[in-house]
XYZ file of C-alpha atoms in Angstrom:
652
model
C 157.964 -93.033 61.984
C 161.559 -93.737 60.876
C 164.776 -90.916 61.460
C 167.642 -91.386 59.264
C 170.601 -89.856 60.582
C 173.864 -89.133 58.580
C 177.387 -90.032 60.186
C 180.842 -89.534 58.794
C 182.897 -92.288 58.752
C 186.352 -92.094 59.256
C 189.261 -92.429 57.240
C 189.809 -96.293 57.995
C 186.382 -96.705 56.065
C 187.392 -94.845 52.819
C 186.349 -91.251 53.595
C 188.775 -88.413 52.902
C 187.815 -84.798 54.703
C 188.835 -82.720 51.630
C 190.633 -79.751 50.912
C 190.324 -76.574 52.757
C 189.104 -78.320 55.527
C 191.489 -76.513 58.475
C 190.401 -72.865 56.792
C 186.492 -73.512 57.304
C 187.314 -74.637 60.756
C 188.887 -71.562 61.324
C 186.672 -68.857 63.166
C 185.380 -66.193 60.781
C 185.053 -62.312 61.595
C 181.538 -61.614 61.584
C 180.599 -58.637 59.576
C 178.128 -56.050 60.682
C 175.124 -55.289 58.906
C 174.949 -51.406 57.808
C 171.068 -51.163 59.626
C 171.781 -53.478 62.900
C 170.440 -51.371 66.069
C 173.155 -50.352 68.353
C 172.226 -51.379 72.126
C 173.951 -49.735 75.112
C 175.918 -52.330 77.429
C 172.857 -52.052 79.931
C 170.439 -52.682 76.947
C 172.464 -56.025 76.385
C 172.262 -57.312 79.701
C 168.914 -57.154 79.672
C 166.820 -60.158 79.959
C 163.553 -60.930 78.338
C 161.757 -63.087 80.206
C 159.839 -65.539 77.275
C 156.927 -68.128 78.489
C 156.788 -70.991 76.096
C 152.830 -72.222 77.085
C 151.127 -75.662 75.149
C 148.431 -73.634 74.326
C 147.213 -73.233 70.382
C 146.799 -69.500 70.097
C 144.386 -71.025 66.878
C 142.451 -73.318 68.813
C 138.759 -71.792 68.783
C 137.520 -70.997 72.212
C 133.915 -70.151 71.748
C 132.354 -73.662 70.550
C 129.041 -74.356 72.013
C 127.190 -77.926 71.686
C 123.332 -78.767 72.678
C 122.907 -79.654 75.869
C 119.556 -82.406 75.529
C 119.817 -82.571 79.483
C 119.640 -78.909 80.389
C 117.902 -78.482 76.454
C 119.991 -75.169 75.931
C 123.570 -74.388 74.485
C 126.305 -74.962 76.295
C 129.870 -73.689 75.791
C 132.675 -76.782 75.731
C 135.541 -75.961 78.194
C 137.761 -78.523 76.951
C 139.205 -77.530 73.164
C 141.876 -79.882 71.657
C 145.239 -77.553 71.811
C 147.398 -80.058 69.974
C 149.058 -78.789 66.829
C 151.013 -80.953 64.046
C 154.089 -79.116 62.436
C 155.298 -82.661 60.798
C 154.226 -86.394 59.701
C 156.249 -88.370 57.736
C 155.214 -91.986 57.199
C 157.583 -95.101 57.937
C 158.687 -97.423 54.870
C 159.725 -100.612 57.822
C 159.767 -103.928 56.018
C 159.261 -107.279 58.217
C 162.478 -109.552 57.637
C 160.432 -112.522 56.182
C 158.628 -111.092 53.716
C 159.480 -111.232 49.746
C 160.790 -107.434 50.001
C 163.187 -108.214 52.500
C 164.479 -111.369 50.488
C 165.055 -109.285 47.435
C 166.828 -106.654 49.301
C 169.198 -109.549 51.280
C 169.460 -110.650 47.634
C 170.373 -107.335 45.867
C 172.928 -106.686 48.832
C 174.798 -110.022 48.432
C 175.581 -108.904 44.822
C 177.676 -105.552 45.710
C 180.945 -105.258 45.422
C 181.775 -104.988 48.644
C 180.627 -101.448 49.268
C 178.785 -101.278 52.549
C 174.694 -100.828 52.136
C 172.262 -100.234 54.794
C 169.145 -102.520 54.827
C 166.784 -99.917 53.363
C 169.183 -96.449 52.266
C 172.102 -96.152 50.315
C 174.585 -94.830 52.722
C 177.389 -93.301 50.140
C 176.733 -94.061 46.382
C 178.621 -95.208 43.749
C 181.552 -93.258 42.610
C 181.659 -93.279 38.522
C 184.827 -94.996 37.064
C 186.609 -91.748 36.345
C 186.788 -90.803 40.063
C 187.612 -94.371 40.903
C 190.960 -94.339 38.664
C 191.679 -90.872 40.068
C 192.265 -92.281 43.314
C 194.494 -95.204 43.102
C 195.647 -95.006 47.019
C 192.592 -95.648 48.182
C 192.451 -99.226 49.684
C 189.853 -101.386 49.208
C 188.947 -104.102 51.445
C 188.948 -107.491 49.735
C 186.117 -109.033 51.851
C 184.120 -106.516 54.093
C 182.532 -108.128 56.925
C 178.906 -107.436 56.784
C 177.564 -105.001 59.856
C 174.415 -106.778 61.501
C 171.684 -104.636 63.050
C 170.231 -106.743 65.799
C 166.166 -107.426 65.238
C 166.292 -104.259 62.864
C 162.572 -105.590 61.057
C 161.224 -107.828 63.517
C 160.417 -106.016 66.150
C 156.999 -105.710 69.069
C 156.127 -102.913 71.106
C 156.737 -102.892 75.100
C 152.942 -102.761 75.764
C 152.384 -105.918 73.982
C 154.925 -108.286 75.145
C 152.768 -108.772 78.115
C 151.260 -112.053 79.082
C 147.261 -111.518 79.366
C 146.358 -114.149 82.262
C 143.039 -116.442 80.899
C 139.375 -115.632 82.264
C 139.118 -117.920 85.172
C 135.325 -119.646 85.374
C 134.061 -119.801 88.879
C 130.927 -122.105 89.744
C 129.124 -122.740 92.989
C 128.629 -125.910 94.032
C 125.883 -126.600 96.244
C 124.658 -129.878 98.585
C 120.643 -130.896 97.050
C 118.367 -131.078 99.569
C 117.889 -134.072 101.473
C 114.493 -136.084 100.070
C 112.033 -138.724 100.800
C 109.231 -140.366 99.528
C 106.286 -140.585 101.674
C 102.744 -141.696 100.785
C 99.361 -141.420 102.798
C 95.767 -141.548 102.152
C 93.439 -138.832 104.051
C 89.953 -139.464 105.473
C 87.751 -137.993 107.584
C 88.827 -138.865 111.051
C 92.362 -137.640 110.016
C 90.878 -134.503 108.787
C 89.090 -134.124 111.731
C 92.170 -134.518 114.224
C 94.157 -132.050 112.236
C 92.069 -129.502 112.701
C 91.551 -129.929 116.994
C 95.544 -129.677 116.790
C 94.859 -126.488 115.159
C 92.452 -125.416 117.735
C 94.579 -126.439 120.658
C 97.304 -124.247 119.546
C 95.413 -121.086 118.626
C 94.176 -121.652 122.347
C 97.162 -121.612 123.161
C 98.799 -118.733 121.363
C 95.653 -117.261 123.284
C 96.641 -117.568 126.889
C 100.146 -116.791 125.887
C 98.968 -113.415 124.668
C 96.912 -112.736 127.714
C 99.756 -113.241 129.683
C 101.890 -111.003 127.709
C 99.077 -108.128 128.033
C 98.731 -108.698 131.696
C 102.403 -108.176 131.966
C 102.431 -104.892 129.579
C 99.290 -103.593 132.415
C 101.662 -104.550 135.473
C 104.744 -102.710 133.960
C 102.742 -99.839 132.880
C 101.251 -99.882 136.020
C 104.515 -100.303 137.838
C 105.873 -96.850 135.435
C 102.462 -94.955 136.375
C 103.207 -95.414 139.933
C 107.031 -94.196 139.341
C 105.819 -91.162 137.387
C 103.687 -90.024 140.191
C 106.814 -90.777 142.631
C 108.838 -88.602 140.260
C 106.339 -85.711 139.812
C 105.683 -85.492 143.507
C 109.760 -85.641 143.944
C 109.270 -82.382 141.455
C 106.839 -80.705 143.470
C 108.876 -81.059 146.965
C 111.708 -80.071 144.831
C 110.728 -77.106 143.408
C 109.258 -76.136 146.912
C 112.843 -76.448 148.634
C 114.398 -74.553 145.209
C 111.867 -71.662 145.899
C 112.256 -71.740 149.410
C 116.435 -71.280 149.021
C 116.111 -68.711 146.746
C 113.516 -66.557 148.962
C 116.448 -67.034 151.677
C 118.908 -65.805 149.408
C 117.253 -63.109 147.785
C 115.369 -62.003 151.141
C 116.486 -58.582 151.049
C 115.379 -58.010 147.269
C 111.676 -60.034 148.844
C 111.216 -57.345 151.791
C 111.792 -54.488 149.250
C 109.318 -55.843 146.853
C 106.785 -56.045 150.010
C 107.107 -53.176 151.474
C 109.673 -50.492 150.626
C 108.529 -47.226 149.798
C 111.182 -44.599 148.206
C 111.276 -42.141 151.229
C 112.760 -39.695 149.018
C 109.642 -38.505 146.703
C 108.013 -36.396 149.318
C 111.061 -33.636 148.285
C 110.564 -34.604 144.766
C 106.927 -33.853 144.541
C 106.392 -34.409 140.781
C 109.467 -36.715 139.844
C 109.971 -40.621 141.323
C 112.165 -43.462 140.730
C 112.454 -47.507 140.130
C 113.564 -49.806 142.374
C 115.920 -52.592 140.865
C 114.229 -56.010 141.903
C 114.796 -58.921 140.548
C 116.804 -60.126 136.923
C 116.313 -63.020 134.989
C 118.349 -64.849 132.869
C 118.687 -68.698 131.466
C 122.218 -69.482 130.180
C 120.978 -71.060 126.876
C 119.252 -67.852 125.949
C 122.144 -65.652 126.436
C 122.816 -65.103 122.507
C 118.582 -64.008 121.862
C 117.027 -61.116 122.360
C 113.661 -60.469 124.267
C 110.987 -60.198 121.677
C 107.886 -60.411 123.975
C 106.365 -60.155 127.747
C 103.301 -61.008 129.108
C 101.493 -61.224 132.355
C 99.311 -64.142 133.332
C 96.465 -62.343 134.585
C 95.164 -65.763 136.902
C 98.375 -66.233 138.362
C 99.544 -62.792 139.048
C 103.570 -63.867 139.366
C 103.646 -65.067 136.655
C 104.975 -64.214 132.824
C 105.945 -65.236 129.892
C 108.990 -64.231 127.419
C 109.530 -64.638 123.656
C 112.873 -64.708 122.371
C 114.147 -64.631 118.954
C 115.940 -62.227 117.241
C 114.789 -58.788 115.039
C 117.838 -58.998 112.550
C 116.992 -60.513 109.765
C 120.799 -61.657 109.416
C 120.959 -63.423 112.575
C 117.754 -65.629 112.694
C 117.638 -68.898 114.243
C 116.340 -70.813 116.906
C 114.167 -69.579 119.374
C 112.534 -70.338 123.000
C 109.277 -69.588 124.946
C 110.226 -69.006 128.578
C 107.942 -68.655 131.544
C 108.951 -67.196 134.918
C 107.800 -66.641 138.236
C 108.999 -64.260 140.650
C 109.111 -66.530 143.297
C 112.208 -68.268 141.803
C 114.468 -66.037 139.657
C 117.592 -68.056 138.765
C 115.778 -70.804 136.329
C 112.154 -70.558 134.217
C 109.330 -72.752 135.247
C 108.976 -73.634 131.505
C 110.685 -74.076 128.808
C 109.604 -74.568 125.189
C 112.567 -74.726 122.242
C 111.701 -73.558 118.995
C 113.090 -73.765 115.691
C 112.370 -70.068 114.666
C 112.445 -67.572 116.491
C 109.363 -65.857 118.264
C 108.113 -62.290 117.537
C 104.774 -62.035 119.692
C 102.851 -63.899 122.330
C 99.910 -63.648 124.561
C 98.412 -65.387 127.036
C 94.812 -66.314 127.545
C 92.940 -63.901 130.097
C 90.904 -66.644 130.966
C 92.274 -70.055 130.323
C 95.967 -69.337 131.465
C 97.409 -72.431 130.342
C 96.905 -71.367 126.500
C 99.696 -69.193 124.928
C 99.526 -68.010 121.804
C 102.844 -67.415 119.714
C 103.805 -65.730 116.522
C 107.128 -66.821 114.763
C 109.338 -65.389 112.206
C 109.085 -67.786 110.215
C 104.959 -66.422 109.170
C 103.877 -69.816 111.693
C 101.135 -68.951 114.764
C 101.149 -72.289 117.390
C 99.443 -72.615 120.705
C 101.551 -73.868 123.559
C 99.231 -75.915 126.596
C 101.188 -75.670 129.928
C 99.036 -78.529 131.327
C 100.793 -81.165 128.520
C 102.188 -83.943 130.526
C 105.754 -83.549 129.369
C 105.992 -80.209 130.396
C 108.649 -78.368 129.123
C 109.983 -80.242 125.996
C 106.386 -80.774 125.063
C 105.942 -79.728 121.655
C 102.849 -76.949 120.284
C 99.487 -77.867 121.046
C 98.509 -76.494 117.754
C 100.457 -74.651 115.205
C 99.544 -73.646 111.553
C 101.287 -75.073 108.474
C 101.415 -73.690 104.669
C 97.932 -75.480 103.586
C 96.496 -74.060 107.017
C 96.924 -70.394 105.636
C 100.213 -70.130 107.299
C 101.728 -66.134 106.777
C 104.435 -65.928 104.606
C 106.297 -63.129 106.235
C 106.781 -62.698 109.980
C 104.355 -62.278 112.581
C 104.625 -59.003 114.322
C 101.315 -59.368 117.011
C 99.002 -61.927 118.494
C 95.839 -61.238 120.884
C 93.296 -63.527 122.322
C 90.034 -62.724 121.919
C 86.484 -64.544 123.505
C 83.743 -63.869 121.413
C 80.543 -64.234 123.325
C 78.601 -66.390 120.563
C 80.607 -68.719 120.171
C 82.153 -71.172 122.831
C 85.768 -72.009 120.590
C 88.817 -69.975 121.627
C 89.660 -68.002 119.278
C 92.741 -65.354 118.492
C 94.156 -63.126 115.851
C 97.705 -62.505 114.088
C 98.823 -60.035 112.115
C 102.308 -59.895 109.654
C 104.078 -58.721 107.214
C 102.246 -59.945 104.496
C 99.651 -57.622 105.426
C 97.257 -60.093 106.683
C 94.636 -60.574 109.745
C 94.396 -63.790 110.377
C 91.570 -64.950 112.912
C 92.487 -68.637 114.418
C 90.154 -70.906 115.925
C 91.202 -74.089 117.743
C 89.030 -77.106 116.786
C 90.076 -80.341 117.953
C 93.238 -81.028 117.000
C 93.631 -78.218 114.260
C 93.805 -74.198 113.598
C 90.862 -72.931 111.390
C 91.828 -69.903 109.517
C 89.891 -66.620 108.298
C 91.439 -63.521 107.161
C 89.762 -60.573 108.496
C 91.400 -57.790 106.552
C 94.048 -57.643 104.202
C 95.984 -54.448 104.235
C 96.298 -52.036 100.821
C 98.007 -49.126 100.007
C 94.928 -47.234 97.665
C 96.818 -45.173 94.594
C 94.270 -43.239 92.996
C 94.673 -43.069 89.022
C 93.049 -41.341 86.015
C 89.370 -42.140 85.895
C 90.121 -43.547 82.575
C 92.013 -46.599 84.755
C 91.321 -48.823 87.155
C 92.432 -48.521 90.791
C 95.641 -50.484 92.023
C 95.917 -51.973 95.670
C 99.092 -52.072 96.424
C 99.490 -54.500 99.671
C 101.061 -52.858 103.463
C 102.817 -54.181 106.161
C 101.259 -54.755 109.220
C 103.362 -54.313 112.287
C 100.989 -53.964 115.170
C 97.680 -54.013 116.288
C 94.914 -53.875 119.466
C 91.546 -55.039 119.734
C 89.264 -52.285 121.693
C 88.558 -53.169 125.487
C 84.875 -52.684 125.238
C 83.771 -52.908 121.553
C 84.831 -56.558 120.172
C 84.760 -55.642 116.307
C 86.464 -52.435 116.708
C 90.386 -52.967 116.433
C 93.332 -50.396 115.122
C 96.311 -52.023 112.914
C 99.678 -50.453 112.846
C 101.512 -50.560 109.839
C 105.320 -49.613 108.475
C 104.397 -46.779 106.316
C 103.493 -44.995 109.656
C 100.072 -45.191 109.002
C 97.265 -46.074 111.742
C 94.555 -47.644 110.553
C 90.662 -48.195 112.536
C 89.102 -51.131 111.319
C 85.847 -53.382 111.498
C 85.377 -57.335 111.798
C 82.387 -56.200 109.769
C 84.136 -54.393 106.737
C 87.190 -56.468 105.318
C 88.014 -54.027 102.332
C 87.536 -50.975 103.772
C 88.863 -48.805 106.703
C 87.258 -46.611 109.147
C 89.737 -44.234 109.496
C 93.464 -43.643 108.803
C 95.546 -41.803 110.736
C 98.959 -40.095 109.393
C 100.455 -41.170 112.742
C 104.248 -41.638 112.292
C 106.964 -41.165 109.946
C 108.256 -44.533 110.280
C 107.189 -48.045 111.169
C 104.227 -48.416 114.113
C 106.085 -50.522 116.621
C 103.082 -50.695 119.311
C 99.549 -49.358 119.551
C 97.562 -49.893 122.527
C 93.878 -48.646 123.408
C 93.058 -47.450 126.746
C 91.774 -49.415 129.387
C 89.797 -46.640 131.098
C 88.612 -44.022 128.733
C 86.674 -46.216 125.238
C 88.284 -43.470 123.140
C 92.185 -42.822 123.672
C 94.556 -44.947 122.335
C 98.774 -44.674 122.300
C 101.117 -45.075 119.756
C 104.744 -45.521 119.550
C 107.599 -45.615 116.752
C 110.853 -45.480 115.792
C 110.607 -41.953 114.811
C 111.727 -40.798 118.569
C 107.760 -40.237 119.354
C 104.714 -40.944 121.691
C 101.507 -40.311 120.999
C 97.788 -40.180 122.188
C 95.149 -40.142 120.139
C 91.457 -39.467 120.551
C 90.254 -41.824 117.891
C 87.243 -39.576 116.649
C 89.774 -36.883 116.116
C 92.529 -37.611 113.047
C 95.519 -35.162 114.557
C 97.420 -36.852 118.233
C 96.345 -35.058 121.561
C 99.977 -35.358 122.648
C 103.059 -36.039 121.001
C 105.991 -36.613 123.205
C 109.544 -36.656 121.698
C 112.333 -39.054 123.609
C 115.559 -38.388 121.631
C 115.928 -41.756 120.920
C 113.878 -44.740 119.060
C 110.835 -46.661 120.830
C 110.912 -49.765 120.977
C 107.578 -50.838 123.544
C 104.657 -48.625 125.738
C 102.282 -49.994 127.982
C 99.223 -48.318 129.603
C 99.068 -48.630 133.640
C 96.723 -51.148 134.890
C 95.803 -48.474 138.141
C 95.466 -45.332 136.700
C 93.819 -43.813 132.875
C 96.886 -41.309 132.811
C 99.958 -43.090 133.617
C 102.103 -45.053 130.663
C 105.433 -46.417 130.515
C 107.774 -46.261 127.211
C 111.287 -47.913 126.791
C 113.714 -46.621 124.064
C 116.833 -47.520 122.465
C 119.345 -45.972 124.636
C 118.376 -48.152 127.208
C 115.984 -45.965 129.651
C 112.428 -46.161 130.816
C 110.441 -43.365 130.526
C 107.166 -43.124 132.671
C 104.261 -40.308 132.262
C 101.747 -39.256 134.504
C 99.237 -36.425 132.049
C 97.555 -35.805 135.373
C 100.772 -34.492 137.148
C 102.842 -33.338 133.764
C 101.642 -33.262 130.260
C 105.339 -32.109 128.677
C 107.871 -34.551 130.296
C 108.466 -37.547 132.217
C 107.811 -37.533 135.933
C 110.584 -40.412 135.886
C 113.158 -41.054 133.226
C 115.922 -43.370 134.004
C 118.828 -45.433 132.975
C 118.133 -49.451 134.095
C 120.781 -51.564 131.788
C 124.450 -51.695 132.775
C 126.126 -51.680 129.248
C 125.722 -48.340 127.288
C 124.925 -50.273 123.893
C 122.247 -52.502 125.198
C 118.244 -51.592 123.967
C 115.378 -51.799 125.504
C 113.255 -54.044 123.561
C 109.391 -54.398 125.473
C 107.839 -53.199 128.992
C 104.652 -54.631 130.834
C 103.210 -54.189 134.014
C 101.831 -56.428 136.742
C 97.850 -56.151 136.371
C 97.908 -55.859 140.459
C 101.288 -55.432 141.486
C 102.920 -52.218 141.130
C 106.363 -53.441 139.337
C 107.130 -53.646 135.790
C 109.439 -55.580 134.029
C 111.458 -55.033 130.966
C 113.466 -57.086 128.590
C 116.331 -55.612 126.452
C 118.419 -57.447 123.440
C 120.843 -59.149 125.385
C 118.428 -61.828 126.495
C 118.183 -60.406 130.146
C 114.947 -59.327 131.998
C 114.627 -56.873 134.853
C 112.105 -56.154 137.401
C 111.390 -52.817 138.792
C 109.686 -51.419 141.446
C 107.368 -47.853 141.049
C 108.194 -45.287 143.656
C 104.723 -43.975 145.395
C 105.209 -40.632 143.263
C 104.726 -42.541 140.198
C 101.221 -44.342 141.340
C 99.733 -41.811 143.209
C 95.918 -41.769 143.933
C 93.663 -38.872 145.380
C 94.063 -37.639 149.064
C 91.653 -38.168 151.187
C 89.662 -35.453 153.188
C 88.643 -35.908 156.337
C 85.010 -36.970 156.998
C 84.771 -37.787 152.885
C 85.262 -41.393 150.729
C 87.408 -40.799 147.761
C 85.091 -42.020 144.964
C 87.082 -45.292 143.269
C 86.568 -47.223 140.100
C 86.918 -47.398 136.286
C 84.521 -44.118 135.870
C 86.817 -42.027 137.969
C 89.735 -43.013 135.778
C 87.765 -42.345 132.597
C 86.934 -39.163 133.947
C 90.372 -38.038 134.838
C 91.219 -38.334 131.505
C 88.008 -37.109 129.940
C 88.993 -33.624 132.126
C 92.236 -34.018 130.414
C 91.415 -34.153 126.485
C 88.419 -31.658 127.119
C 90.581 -29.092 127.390
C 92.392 -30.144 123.906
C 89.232 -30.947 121.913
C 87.987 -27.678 120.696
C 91.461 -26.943 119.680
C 92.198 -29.785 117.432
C 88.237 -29.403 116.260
C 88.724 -25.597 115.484
């Protein structure tokens, strides 16, 4: 690209400024256009604020290229913005070529009139003009104006020295070498190989040495692991011991205090406050399950995880007695978070667990690392693992068969039967949930699939079992019929969160929901016996282990409501307050198959024991000179004398 730029000389080189020179330098009044817009002085001052950008407002923004990679069209972000507005070519001639010589040439013939290398500065004047002007000097010999390395010039970039490609090689040292010669016969054969034998004889004792040693250390750690583990035991002996001291008073009250107080209440009683349990690495999970071990009667087991969906995470499987309260016997860290458990009525040692994550495992409290041990069994996707969370898991012995087997049911609207063989869970579904919509005969009926949220095995009939689901629908199923149900009840108007058969009478059951309700059911009879409202959502019930009429229900608003049909069939005999903070809820409530306490776990990680005041357990009087008649039948009765009274209403 070449610029030619135009200077005037001055007068010493022969240039005159001409006439009228001094008037054109002179400033000129401007004259006013007759349609120019007249602006106010504010108007003037004004500023307009312009953004020069180096973007082409032409440049094309929607260009799309294949994409062989992703096979589809993609849209290029980067578009060239560059715009030319001028190109001139350069004419530059190198100083030793023939062009330049003619040029030199050409110059050297002037008359002394000064010519730049390539362009004609000023141009001849014709001989009338020259004559004109006879005072204008000439100079006799101009000296010729040199333009340093005008032609022969290099760009910046490649003046640089590019350093030669250096060769590196390795040299290496040959191996050292000999020449050796032998001939080979039998006798030398035959010596080679007894120094062959002689050292694999050898290797042999060495290796029976090293075994012996591997014996004598294991050995030597067996002996230190039963050191250790009877350390435990005389540890755990002096931690129970302390804490008995220290919680002696709460100890005496569980043993024998009796509420004074209910023989002026008559019909109402209270709960004692006993013991509370808490482990510091739970604090942040929320009790999602209790259980009893009915073998060792102090006892149970808690699930925590977490029932927003938001906050799901880790989870643990805690086990605590109520001889120590201030750390579990067990505990078992999970990596989702628990929903359901139960523990084995007659093997003890088996729990069975229900995660959110749709999993089912079974943990063994006899594995030899105890705590951190990991899940005896636990199902996996190609093991018909659920694929939504697991709401409720039961144990169940069937009396054919001598495997241990259990039952699960989720979201996915599944019920699973497990069986532990060997080392693995063998799955069977029992029943899978559906929502019937009758159409037009002219179609087809669609099953649209339920959630399952609950469900309860009956005490005396193995294949009889009721499923809860979150339509508010009961349903009474068969191990026998796997498509079909029994009977549906239109129980609730919102998700089932609990239904539990009676362990007295074969044909009550109770439901609970978060609809504010309670209610018993005959389960021949499709409308409830009793519905009981609690101004607040259920979250757990539980049936009494010592009496057919008494259940316990925990809501929401953190209180514990506890019923007794025989003494009140419209309210509560007992309805109290238990947690300390006004926001925390009640999440599940069990009680002790034998001792008369329950315990209850809210979402805040924390479980509390209470004990029943004699008005809420209280059992016949007796008469003098007469046995008060005792068992299951009188229970069964009781409530039989109840619901007989109801029957022919709900039947008319």
């Amino acid at each position: 690209m070449v610029t030619v730029v135009h200077t005037l000389l001055e007068k010493k080189e022969g240039v005159d400024q001409g006439d009228g020179w001094d008037e054109w330098a002179q400033g000129k009044a401007l004259i006013k256009p007759p349609d120019q817009l007249e602006l106010t002085e504010e108007e003037l001052k004004e500023e307009f604020t312009k953004i020069l950008t180096a973007n082409n407002p032409h440049a094309p923004q929607n260009i799309a290229r294949y994409s062989f990679k992703e096979r589809s069209y993609k849209p290029i972000s980067s578009v060239d913005q560059m715009a030319v507005h001028f190109v001139l070519e350069g004419n530059l001639i190198h100083v030793d070529s023939e062009e330049a010589r003619r040029q030199r040439a050409r110059q050297d013939q002037t008359d002394g009139k000064h010519w730049d290398w390539t362009f004609k500065l000023f141009p001849e004047k014709p001989a009338a003009e020259a004559e004109a002007e006879p005072d204008e000097e000439i100079p006799e010999n101009p000296k010729e104006q040199k333009v340093t390395n005008q032609f022969n010039f290099s760009e910046r970039a490649s003046q640089t020295l590019n350093n030669p490609l250096r060769e590196r090689s390795c040299q290496t040292e040959p191996p050292p070498r000999c020449n050796f010669s032998a001939t080979a016969n039998q006798w030398v054969i035959y010596d080679a190989y007894l120094e062959e034998l002689e050292k694999q004889e050898k290797n042999k004792d060495k290796q029976k040495t090293f075994s012996a040693k591997k014996e004598e250390d294991k050995l030597k750690k067996n002996k230190m692991s039963d050191d250790v583990t009877k350390v435990v035991k005389v540890v755990k002996i002096f931690e129970r011991m302390v804490n008995q001291n220290t919680f002696d008073d709460i100890a005496q009250d569980f043993k024998y205090f009796e509420d004074a107080s209910d023989e002026f209440r008559e019909q109402e009683g209270t709960l004692l406050p006993l013991w509370k349990f808490q482990y510091d690495k739970a604090k942040r999970l929320s009790v999602t399950a209790l259980c009893w071990n009915k073998s060792y009667q102090d006892l149970f087991a808690v699930g925590m995880g977490s029932y927003d969906f938001s906050k799901q995470g880790h989870g643990m499987l805690l086990l605590y007695t109520l001889k120590n309260s201030t750390c579990p016997e067990f505990v078992y860290p999970t990596s989702s978070g628990i929903m359901c458990l139960h523990i084995h009525d007659r093997l003890s040692h088996l729990v069975a667990v229900g995660f959110y994550d749709g999993c089912v495992a079974v943990f063994d409290l006899k594995a030899e690392e105890g705590g951190a041990a990991q899940p005896a069994f636990k199902s996996t996707a190609k093991a018909g693992k659920h694929t939504d969370p697991v709401w409720q898991v039961r144990w169940q012995n069937d009396d054919m068969d001598n495997n241990h087997n259990f039952y699960s049911i989720s979201s996915d609207g599944r019920v699973v039967s497990w069986t532990l063989i060997k080392n693995e869970l063998v799955f069977s579904d029992v029943i899978k949930l559906s929502l019937e919509g009758a159409l037009p005969e002219c179609l087809e009926v669609v099953e649209q699939p339920t959630c399952g949220t609950s469900f309860d095995f009956h005490p005396k009939i193995d294949f009889l079992f009721l499923v809860g689901t979150e339509e508010g629908k009961i349903h009474k199923c068969s191990k026998a019929y796997s498509s079909q149900f029994l009977e549906t009840y239109q129980a609730h108007n919102m998700a089932v969160d609990a239904v539990k058969w009676n362990q007295f009478h074969p044909k009550v059951f109770l439901s609970c929901s978060s609809d504010w309700t309670v209610k018993i059911w005959d389960h021949t009879i499709r409308t409830p016996m009793f519905t009981f409202d609690l101004n607040s959502a259920v979250g757990d019930v539980a049936w009494s282990p010592y009496s057919s009429t008494v259940f316990a229900a925990v809501t929401t608003d953190g209180k514990v409501h506890v019923f007794d049909l025989s003494i009140n069939k419209y309210e509560a005999i007992c309805q109290q307050p238990v947690v300390a903070k006004k926001k925390t809820k009640l999440t599940h409530i069990e009680f002790n198959p034998i001792h008369p306490i329950i315990v209850v776990g809210d979402d805040r990680g924390y479980v509390t024991c209470f004990k029943l005041s004699p008005n809420l357990r209280k059992k016949p009087k007796e008469k003098k000179g007469q046995e008060v008649p005792k068992g299951p039948e009188v229970e069964e009765a009781k409530m039989e004398k109840l619901l007989s009274l109801l029957r022919d209403k709900h039947k008319t």
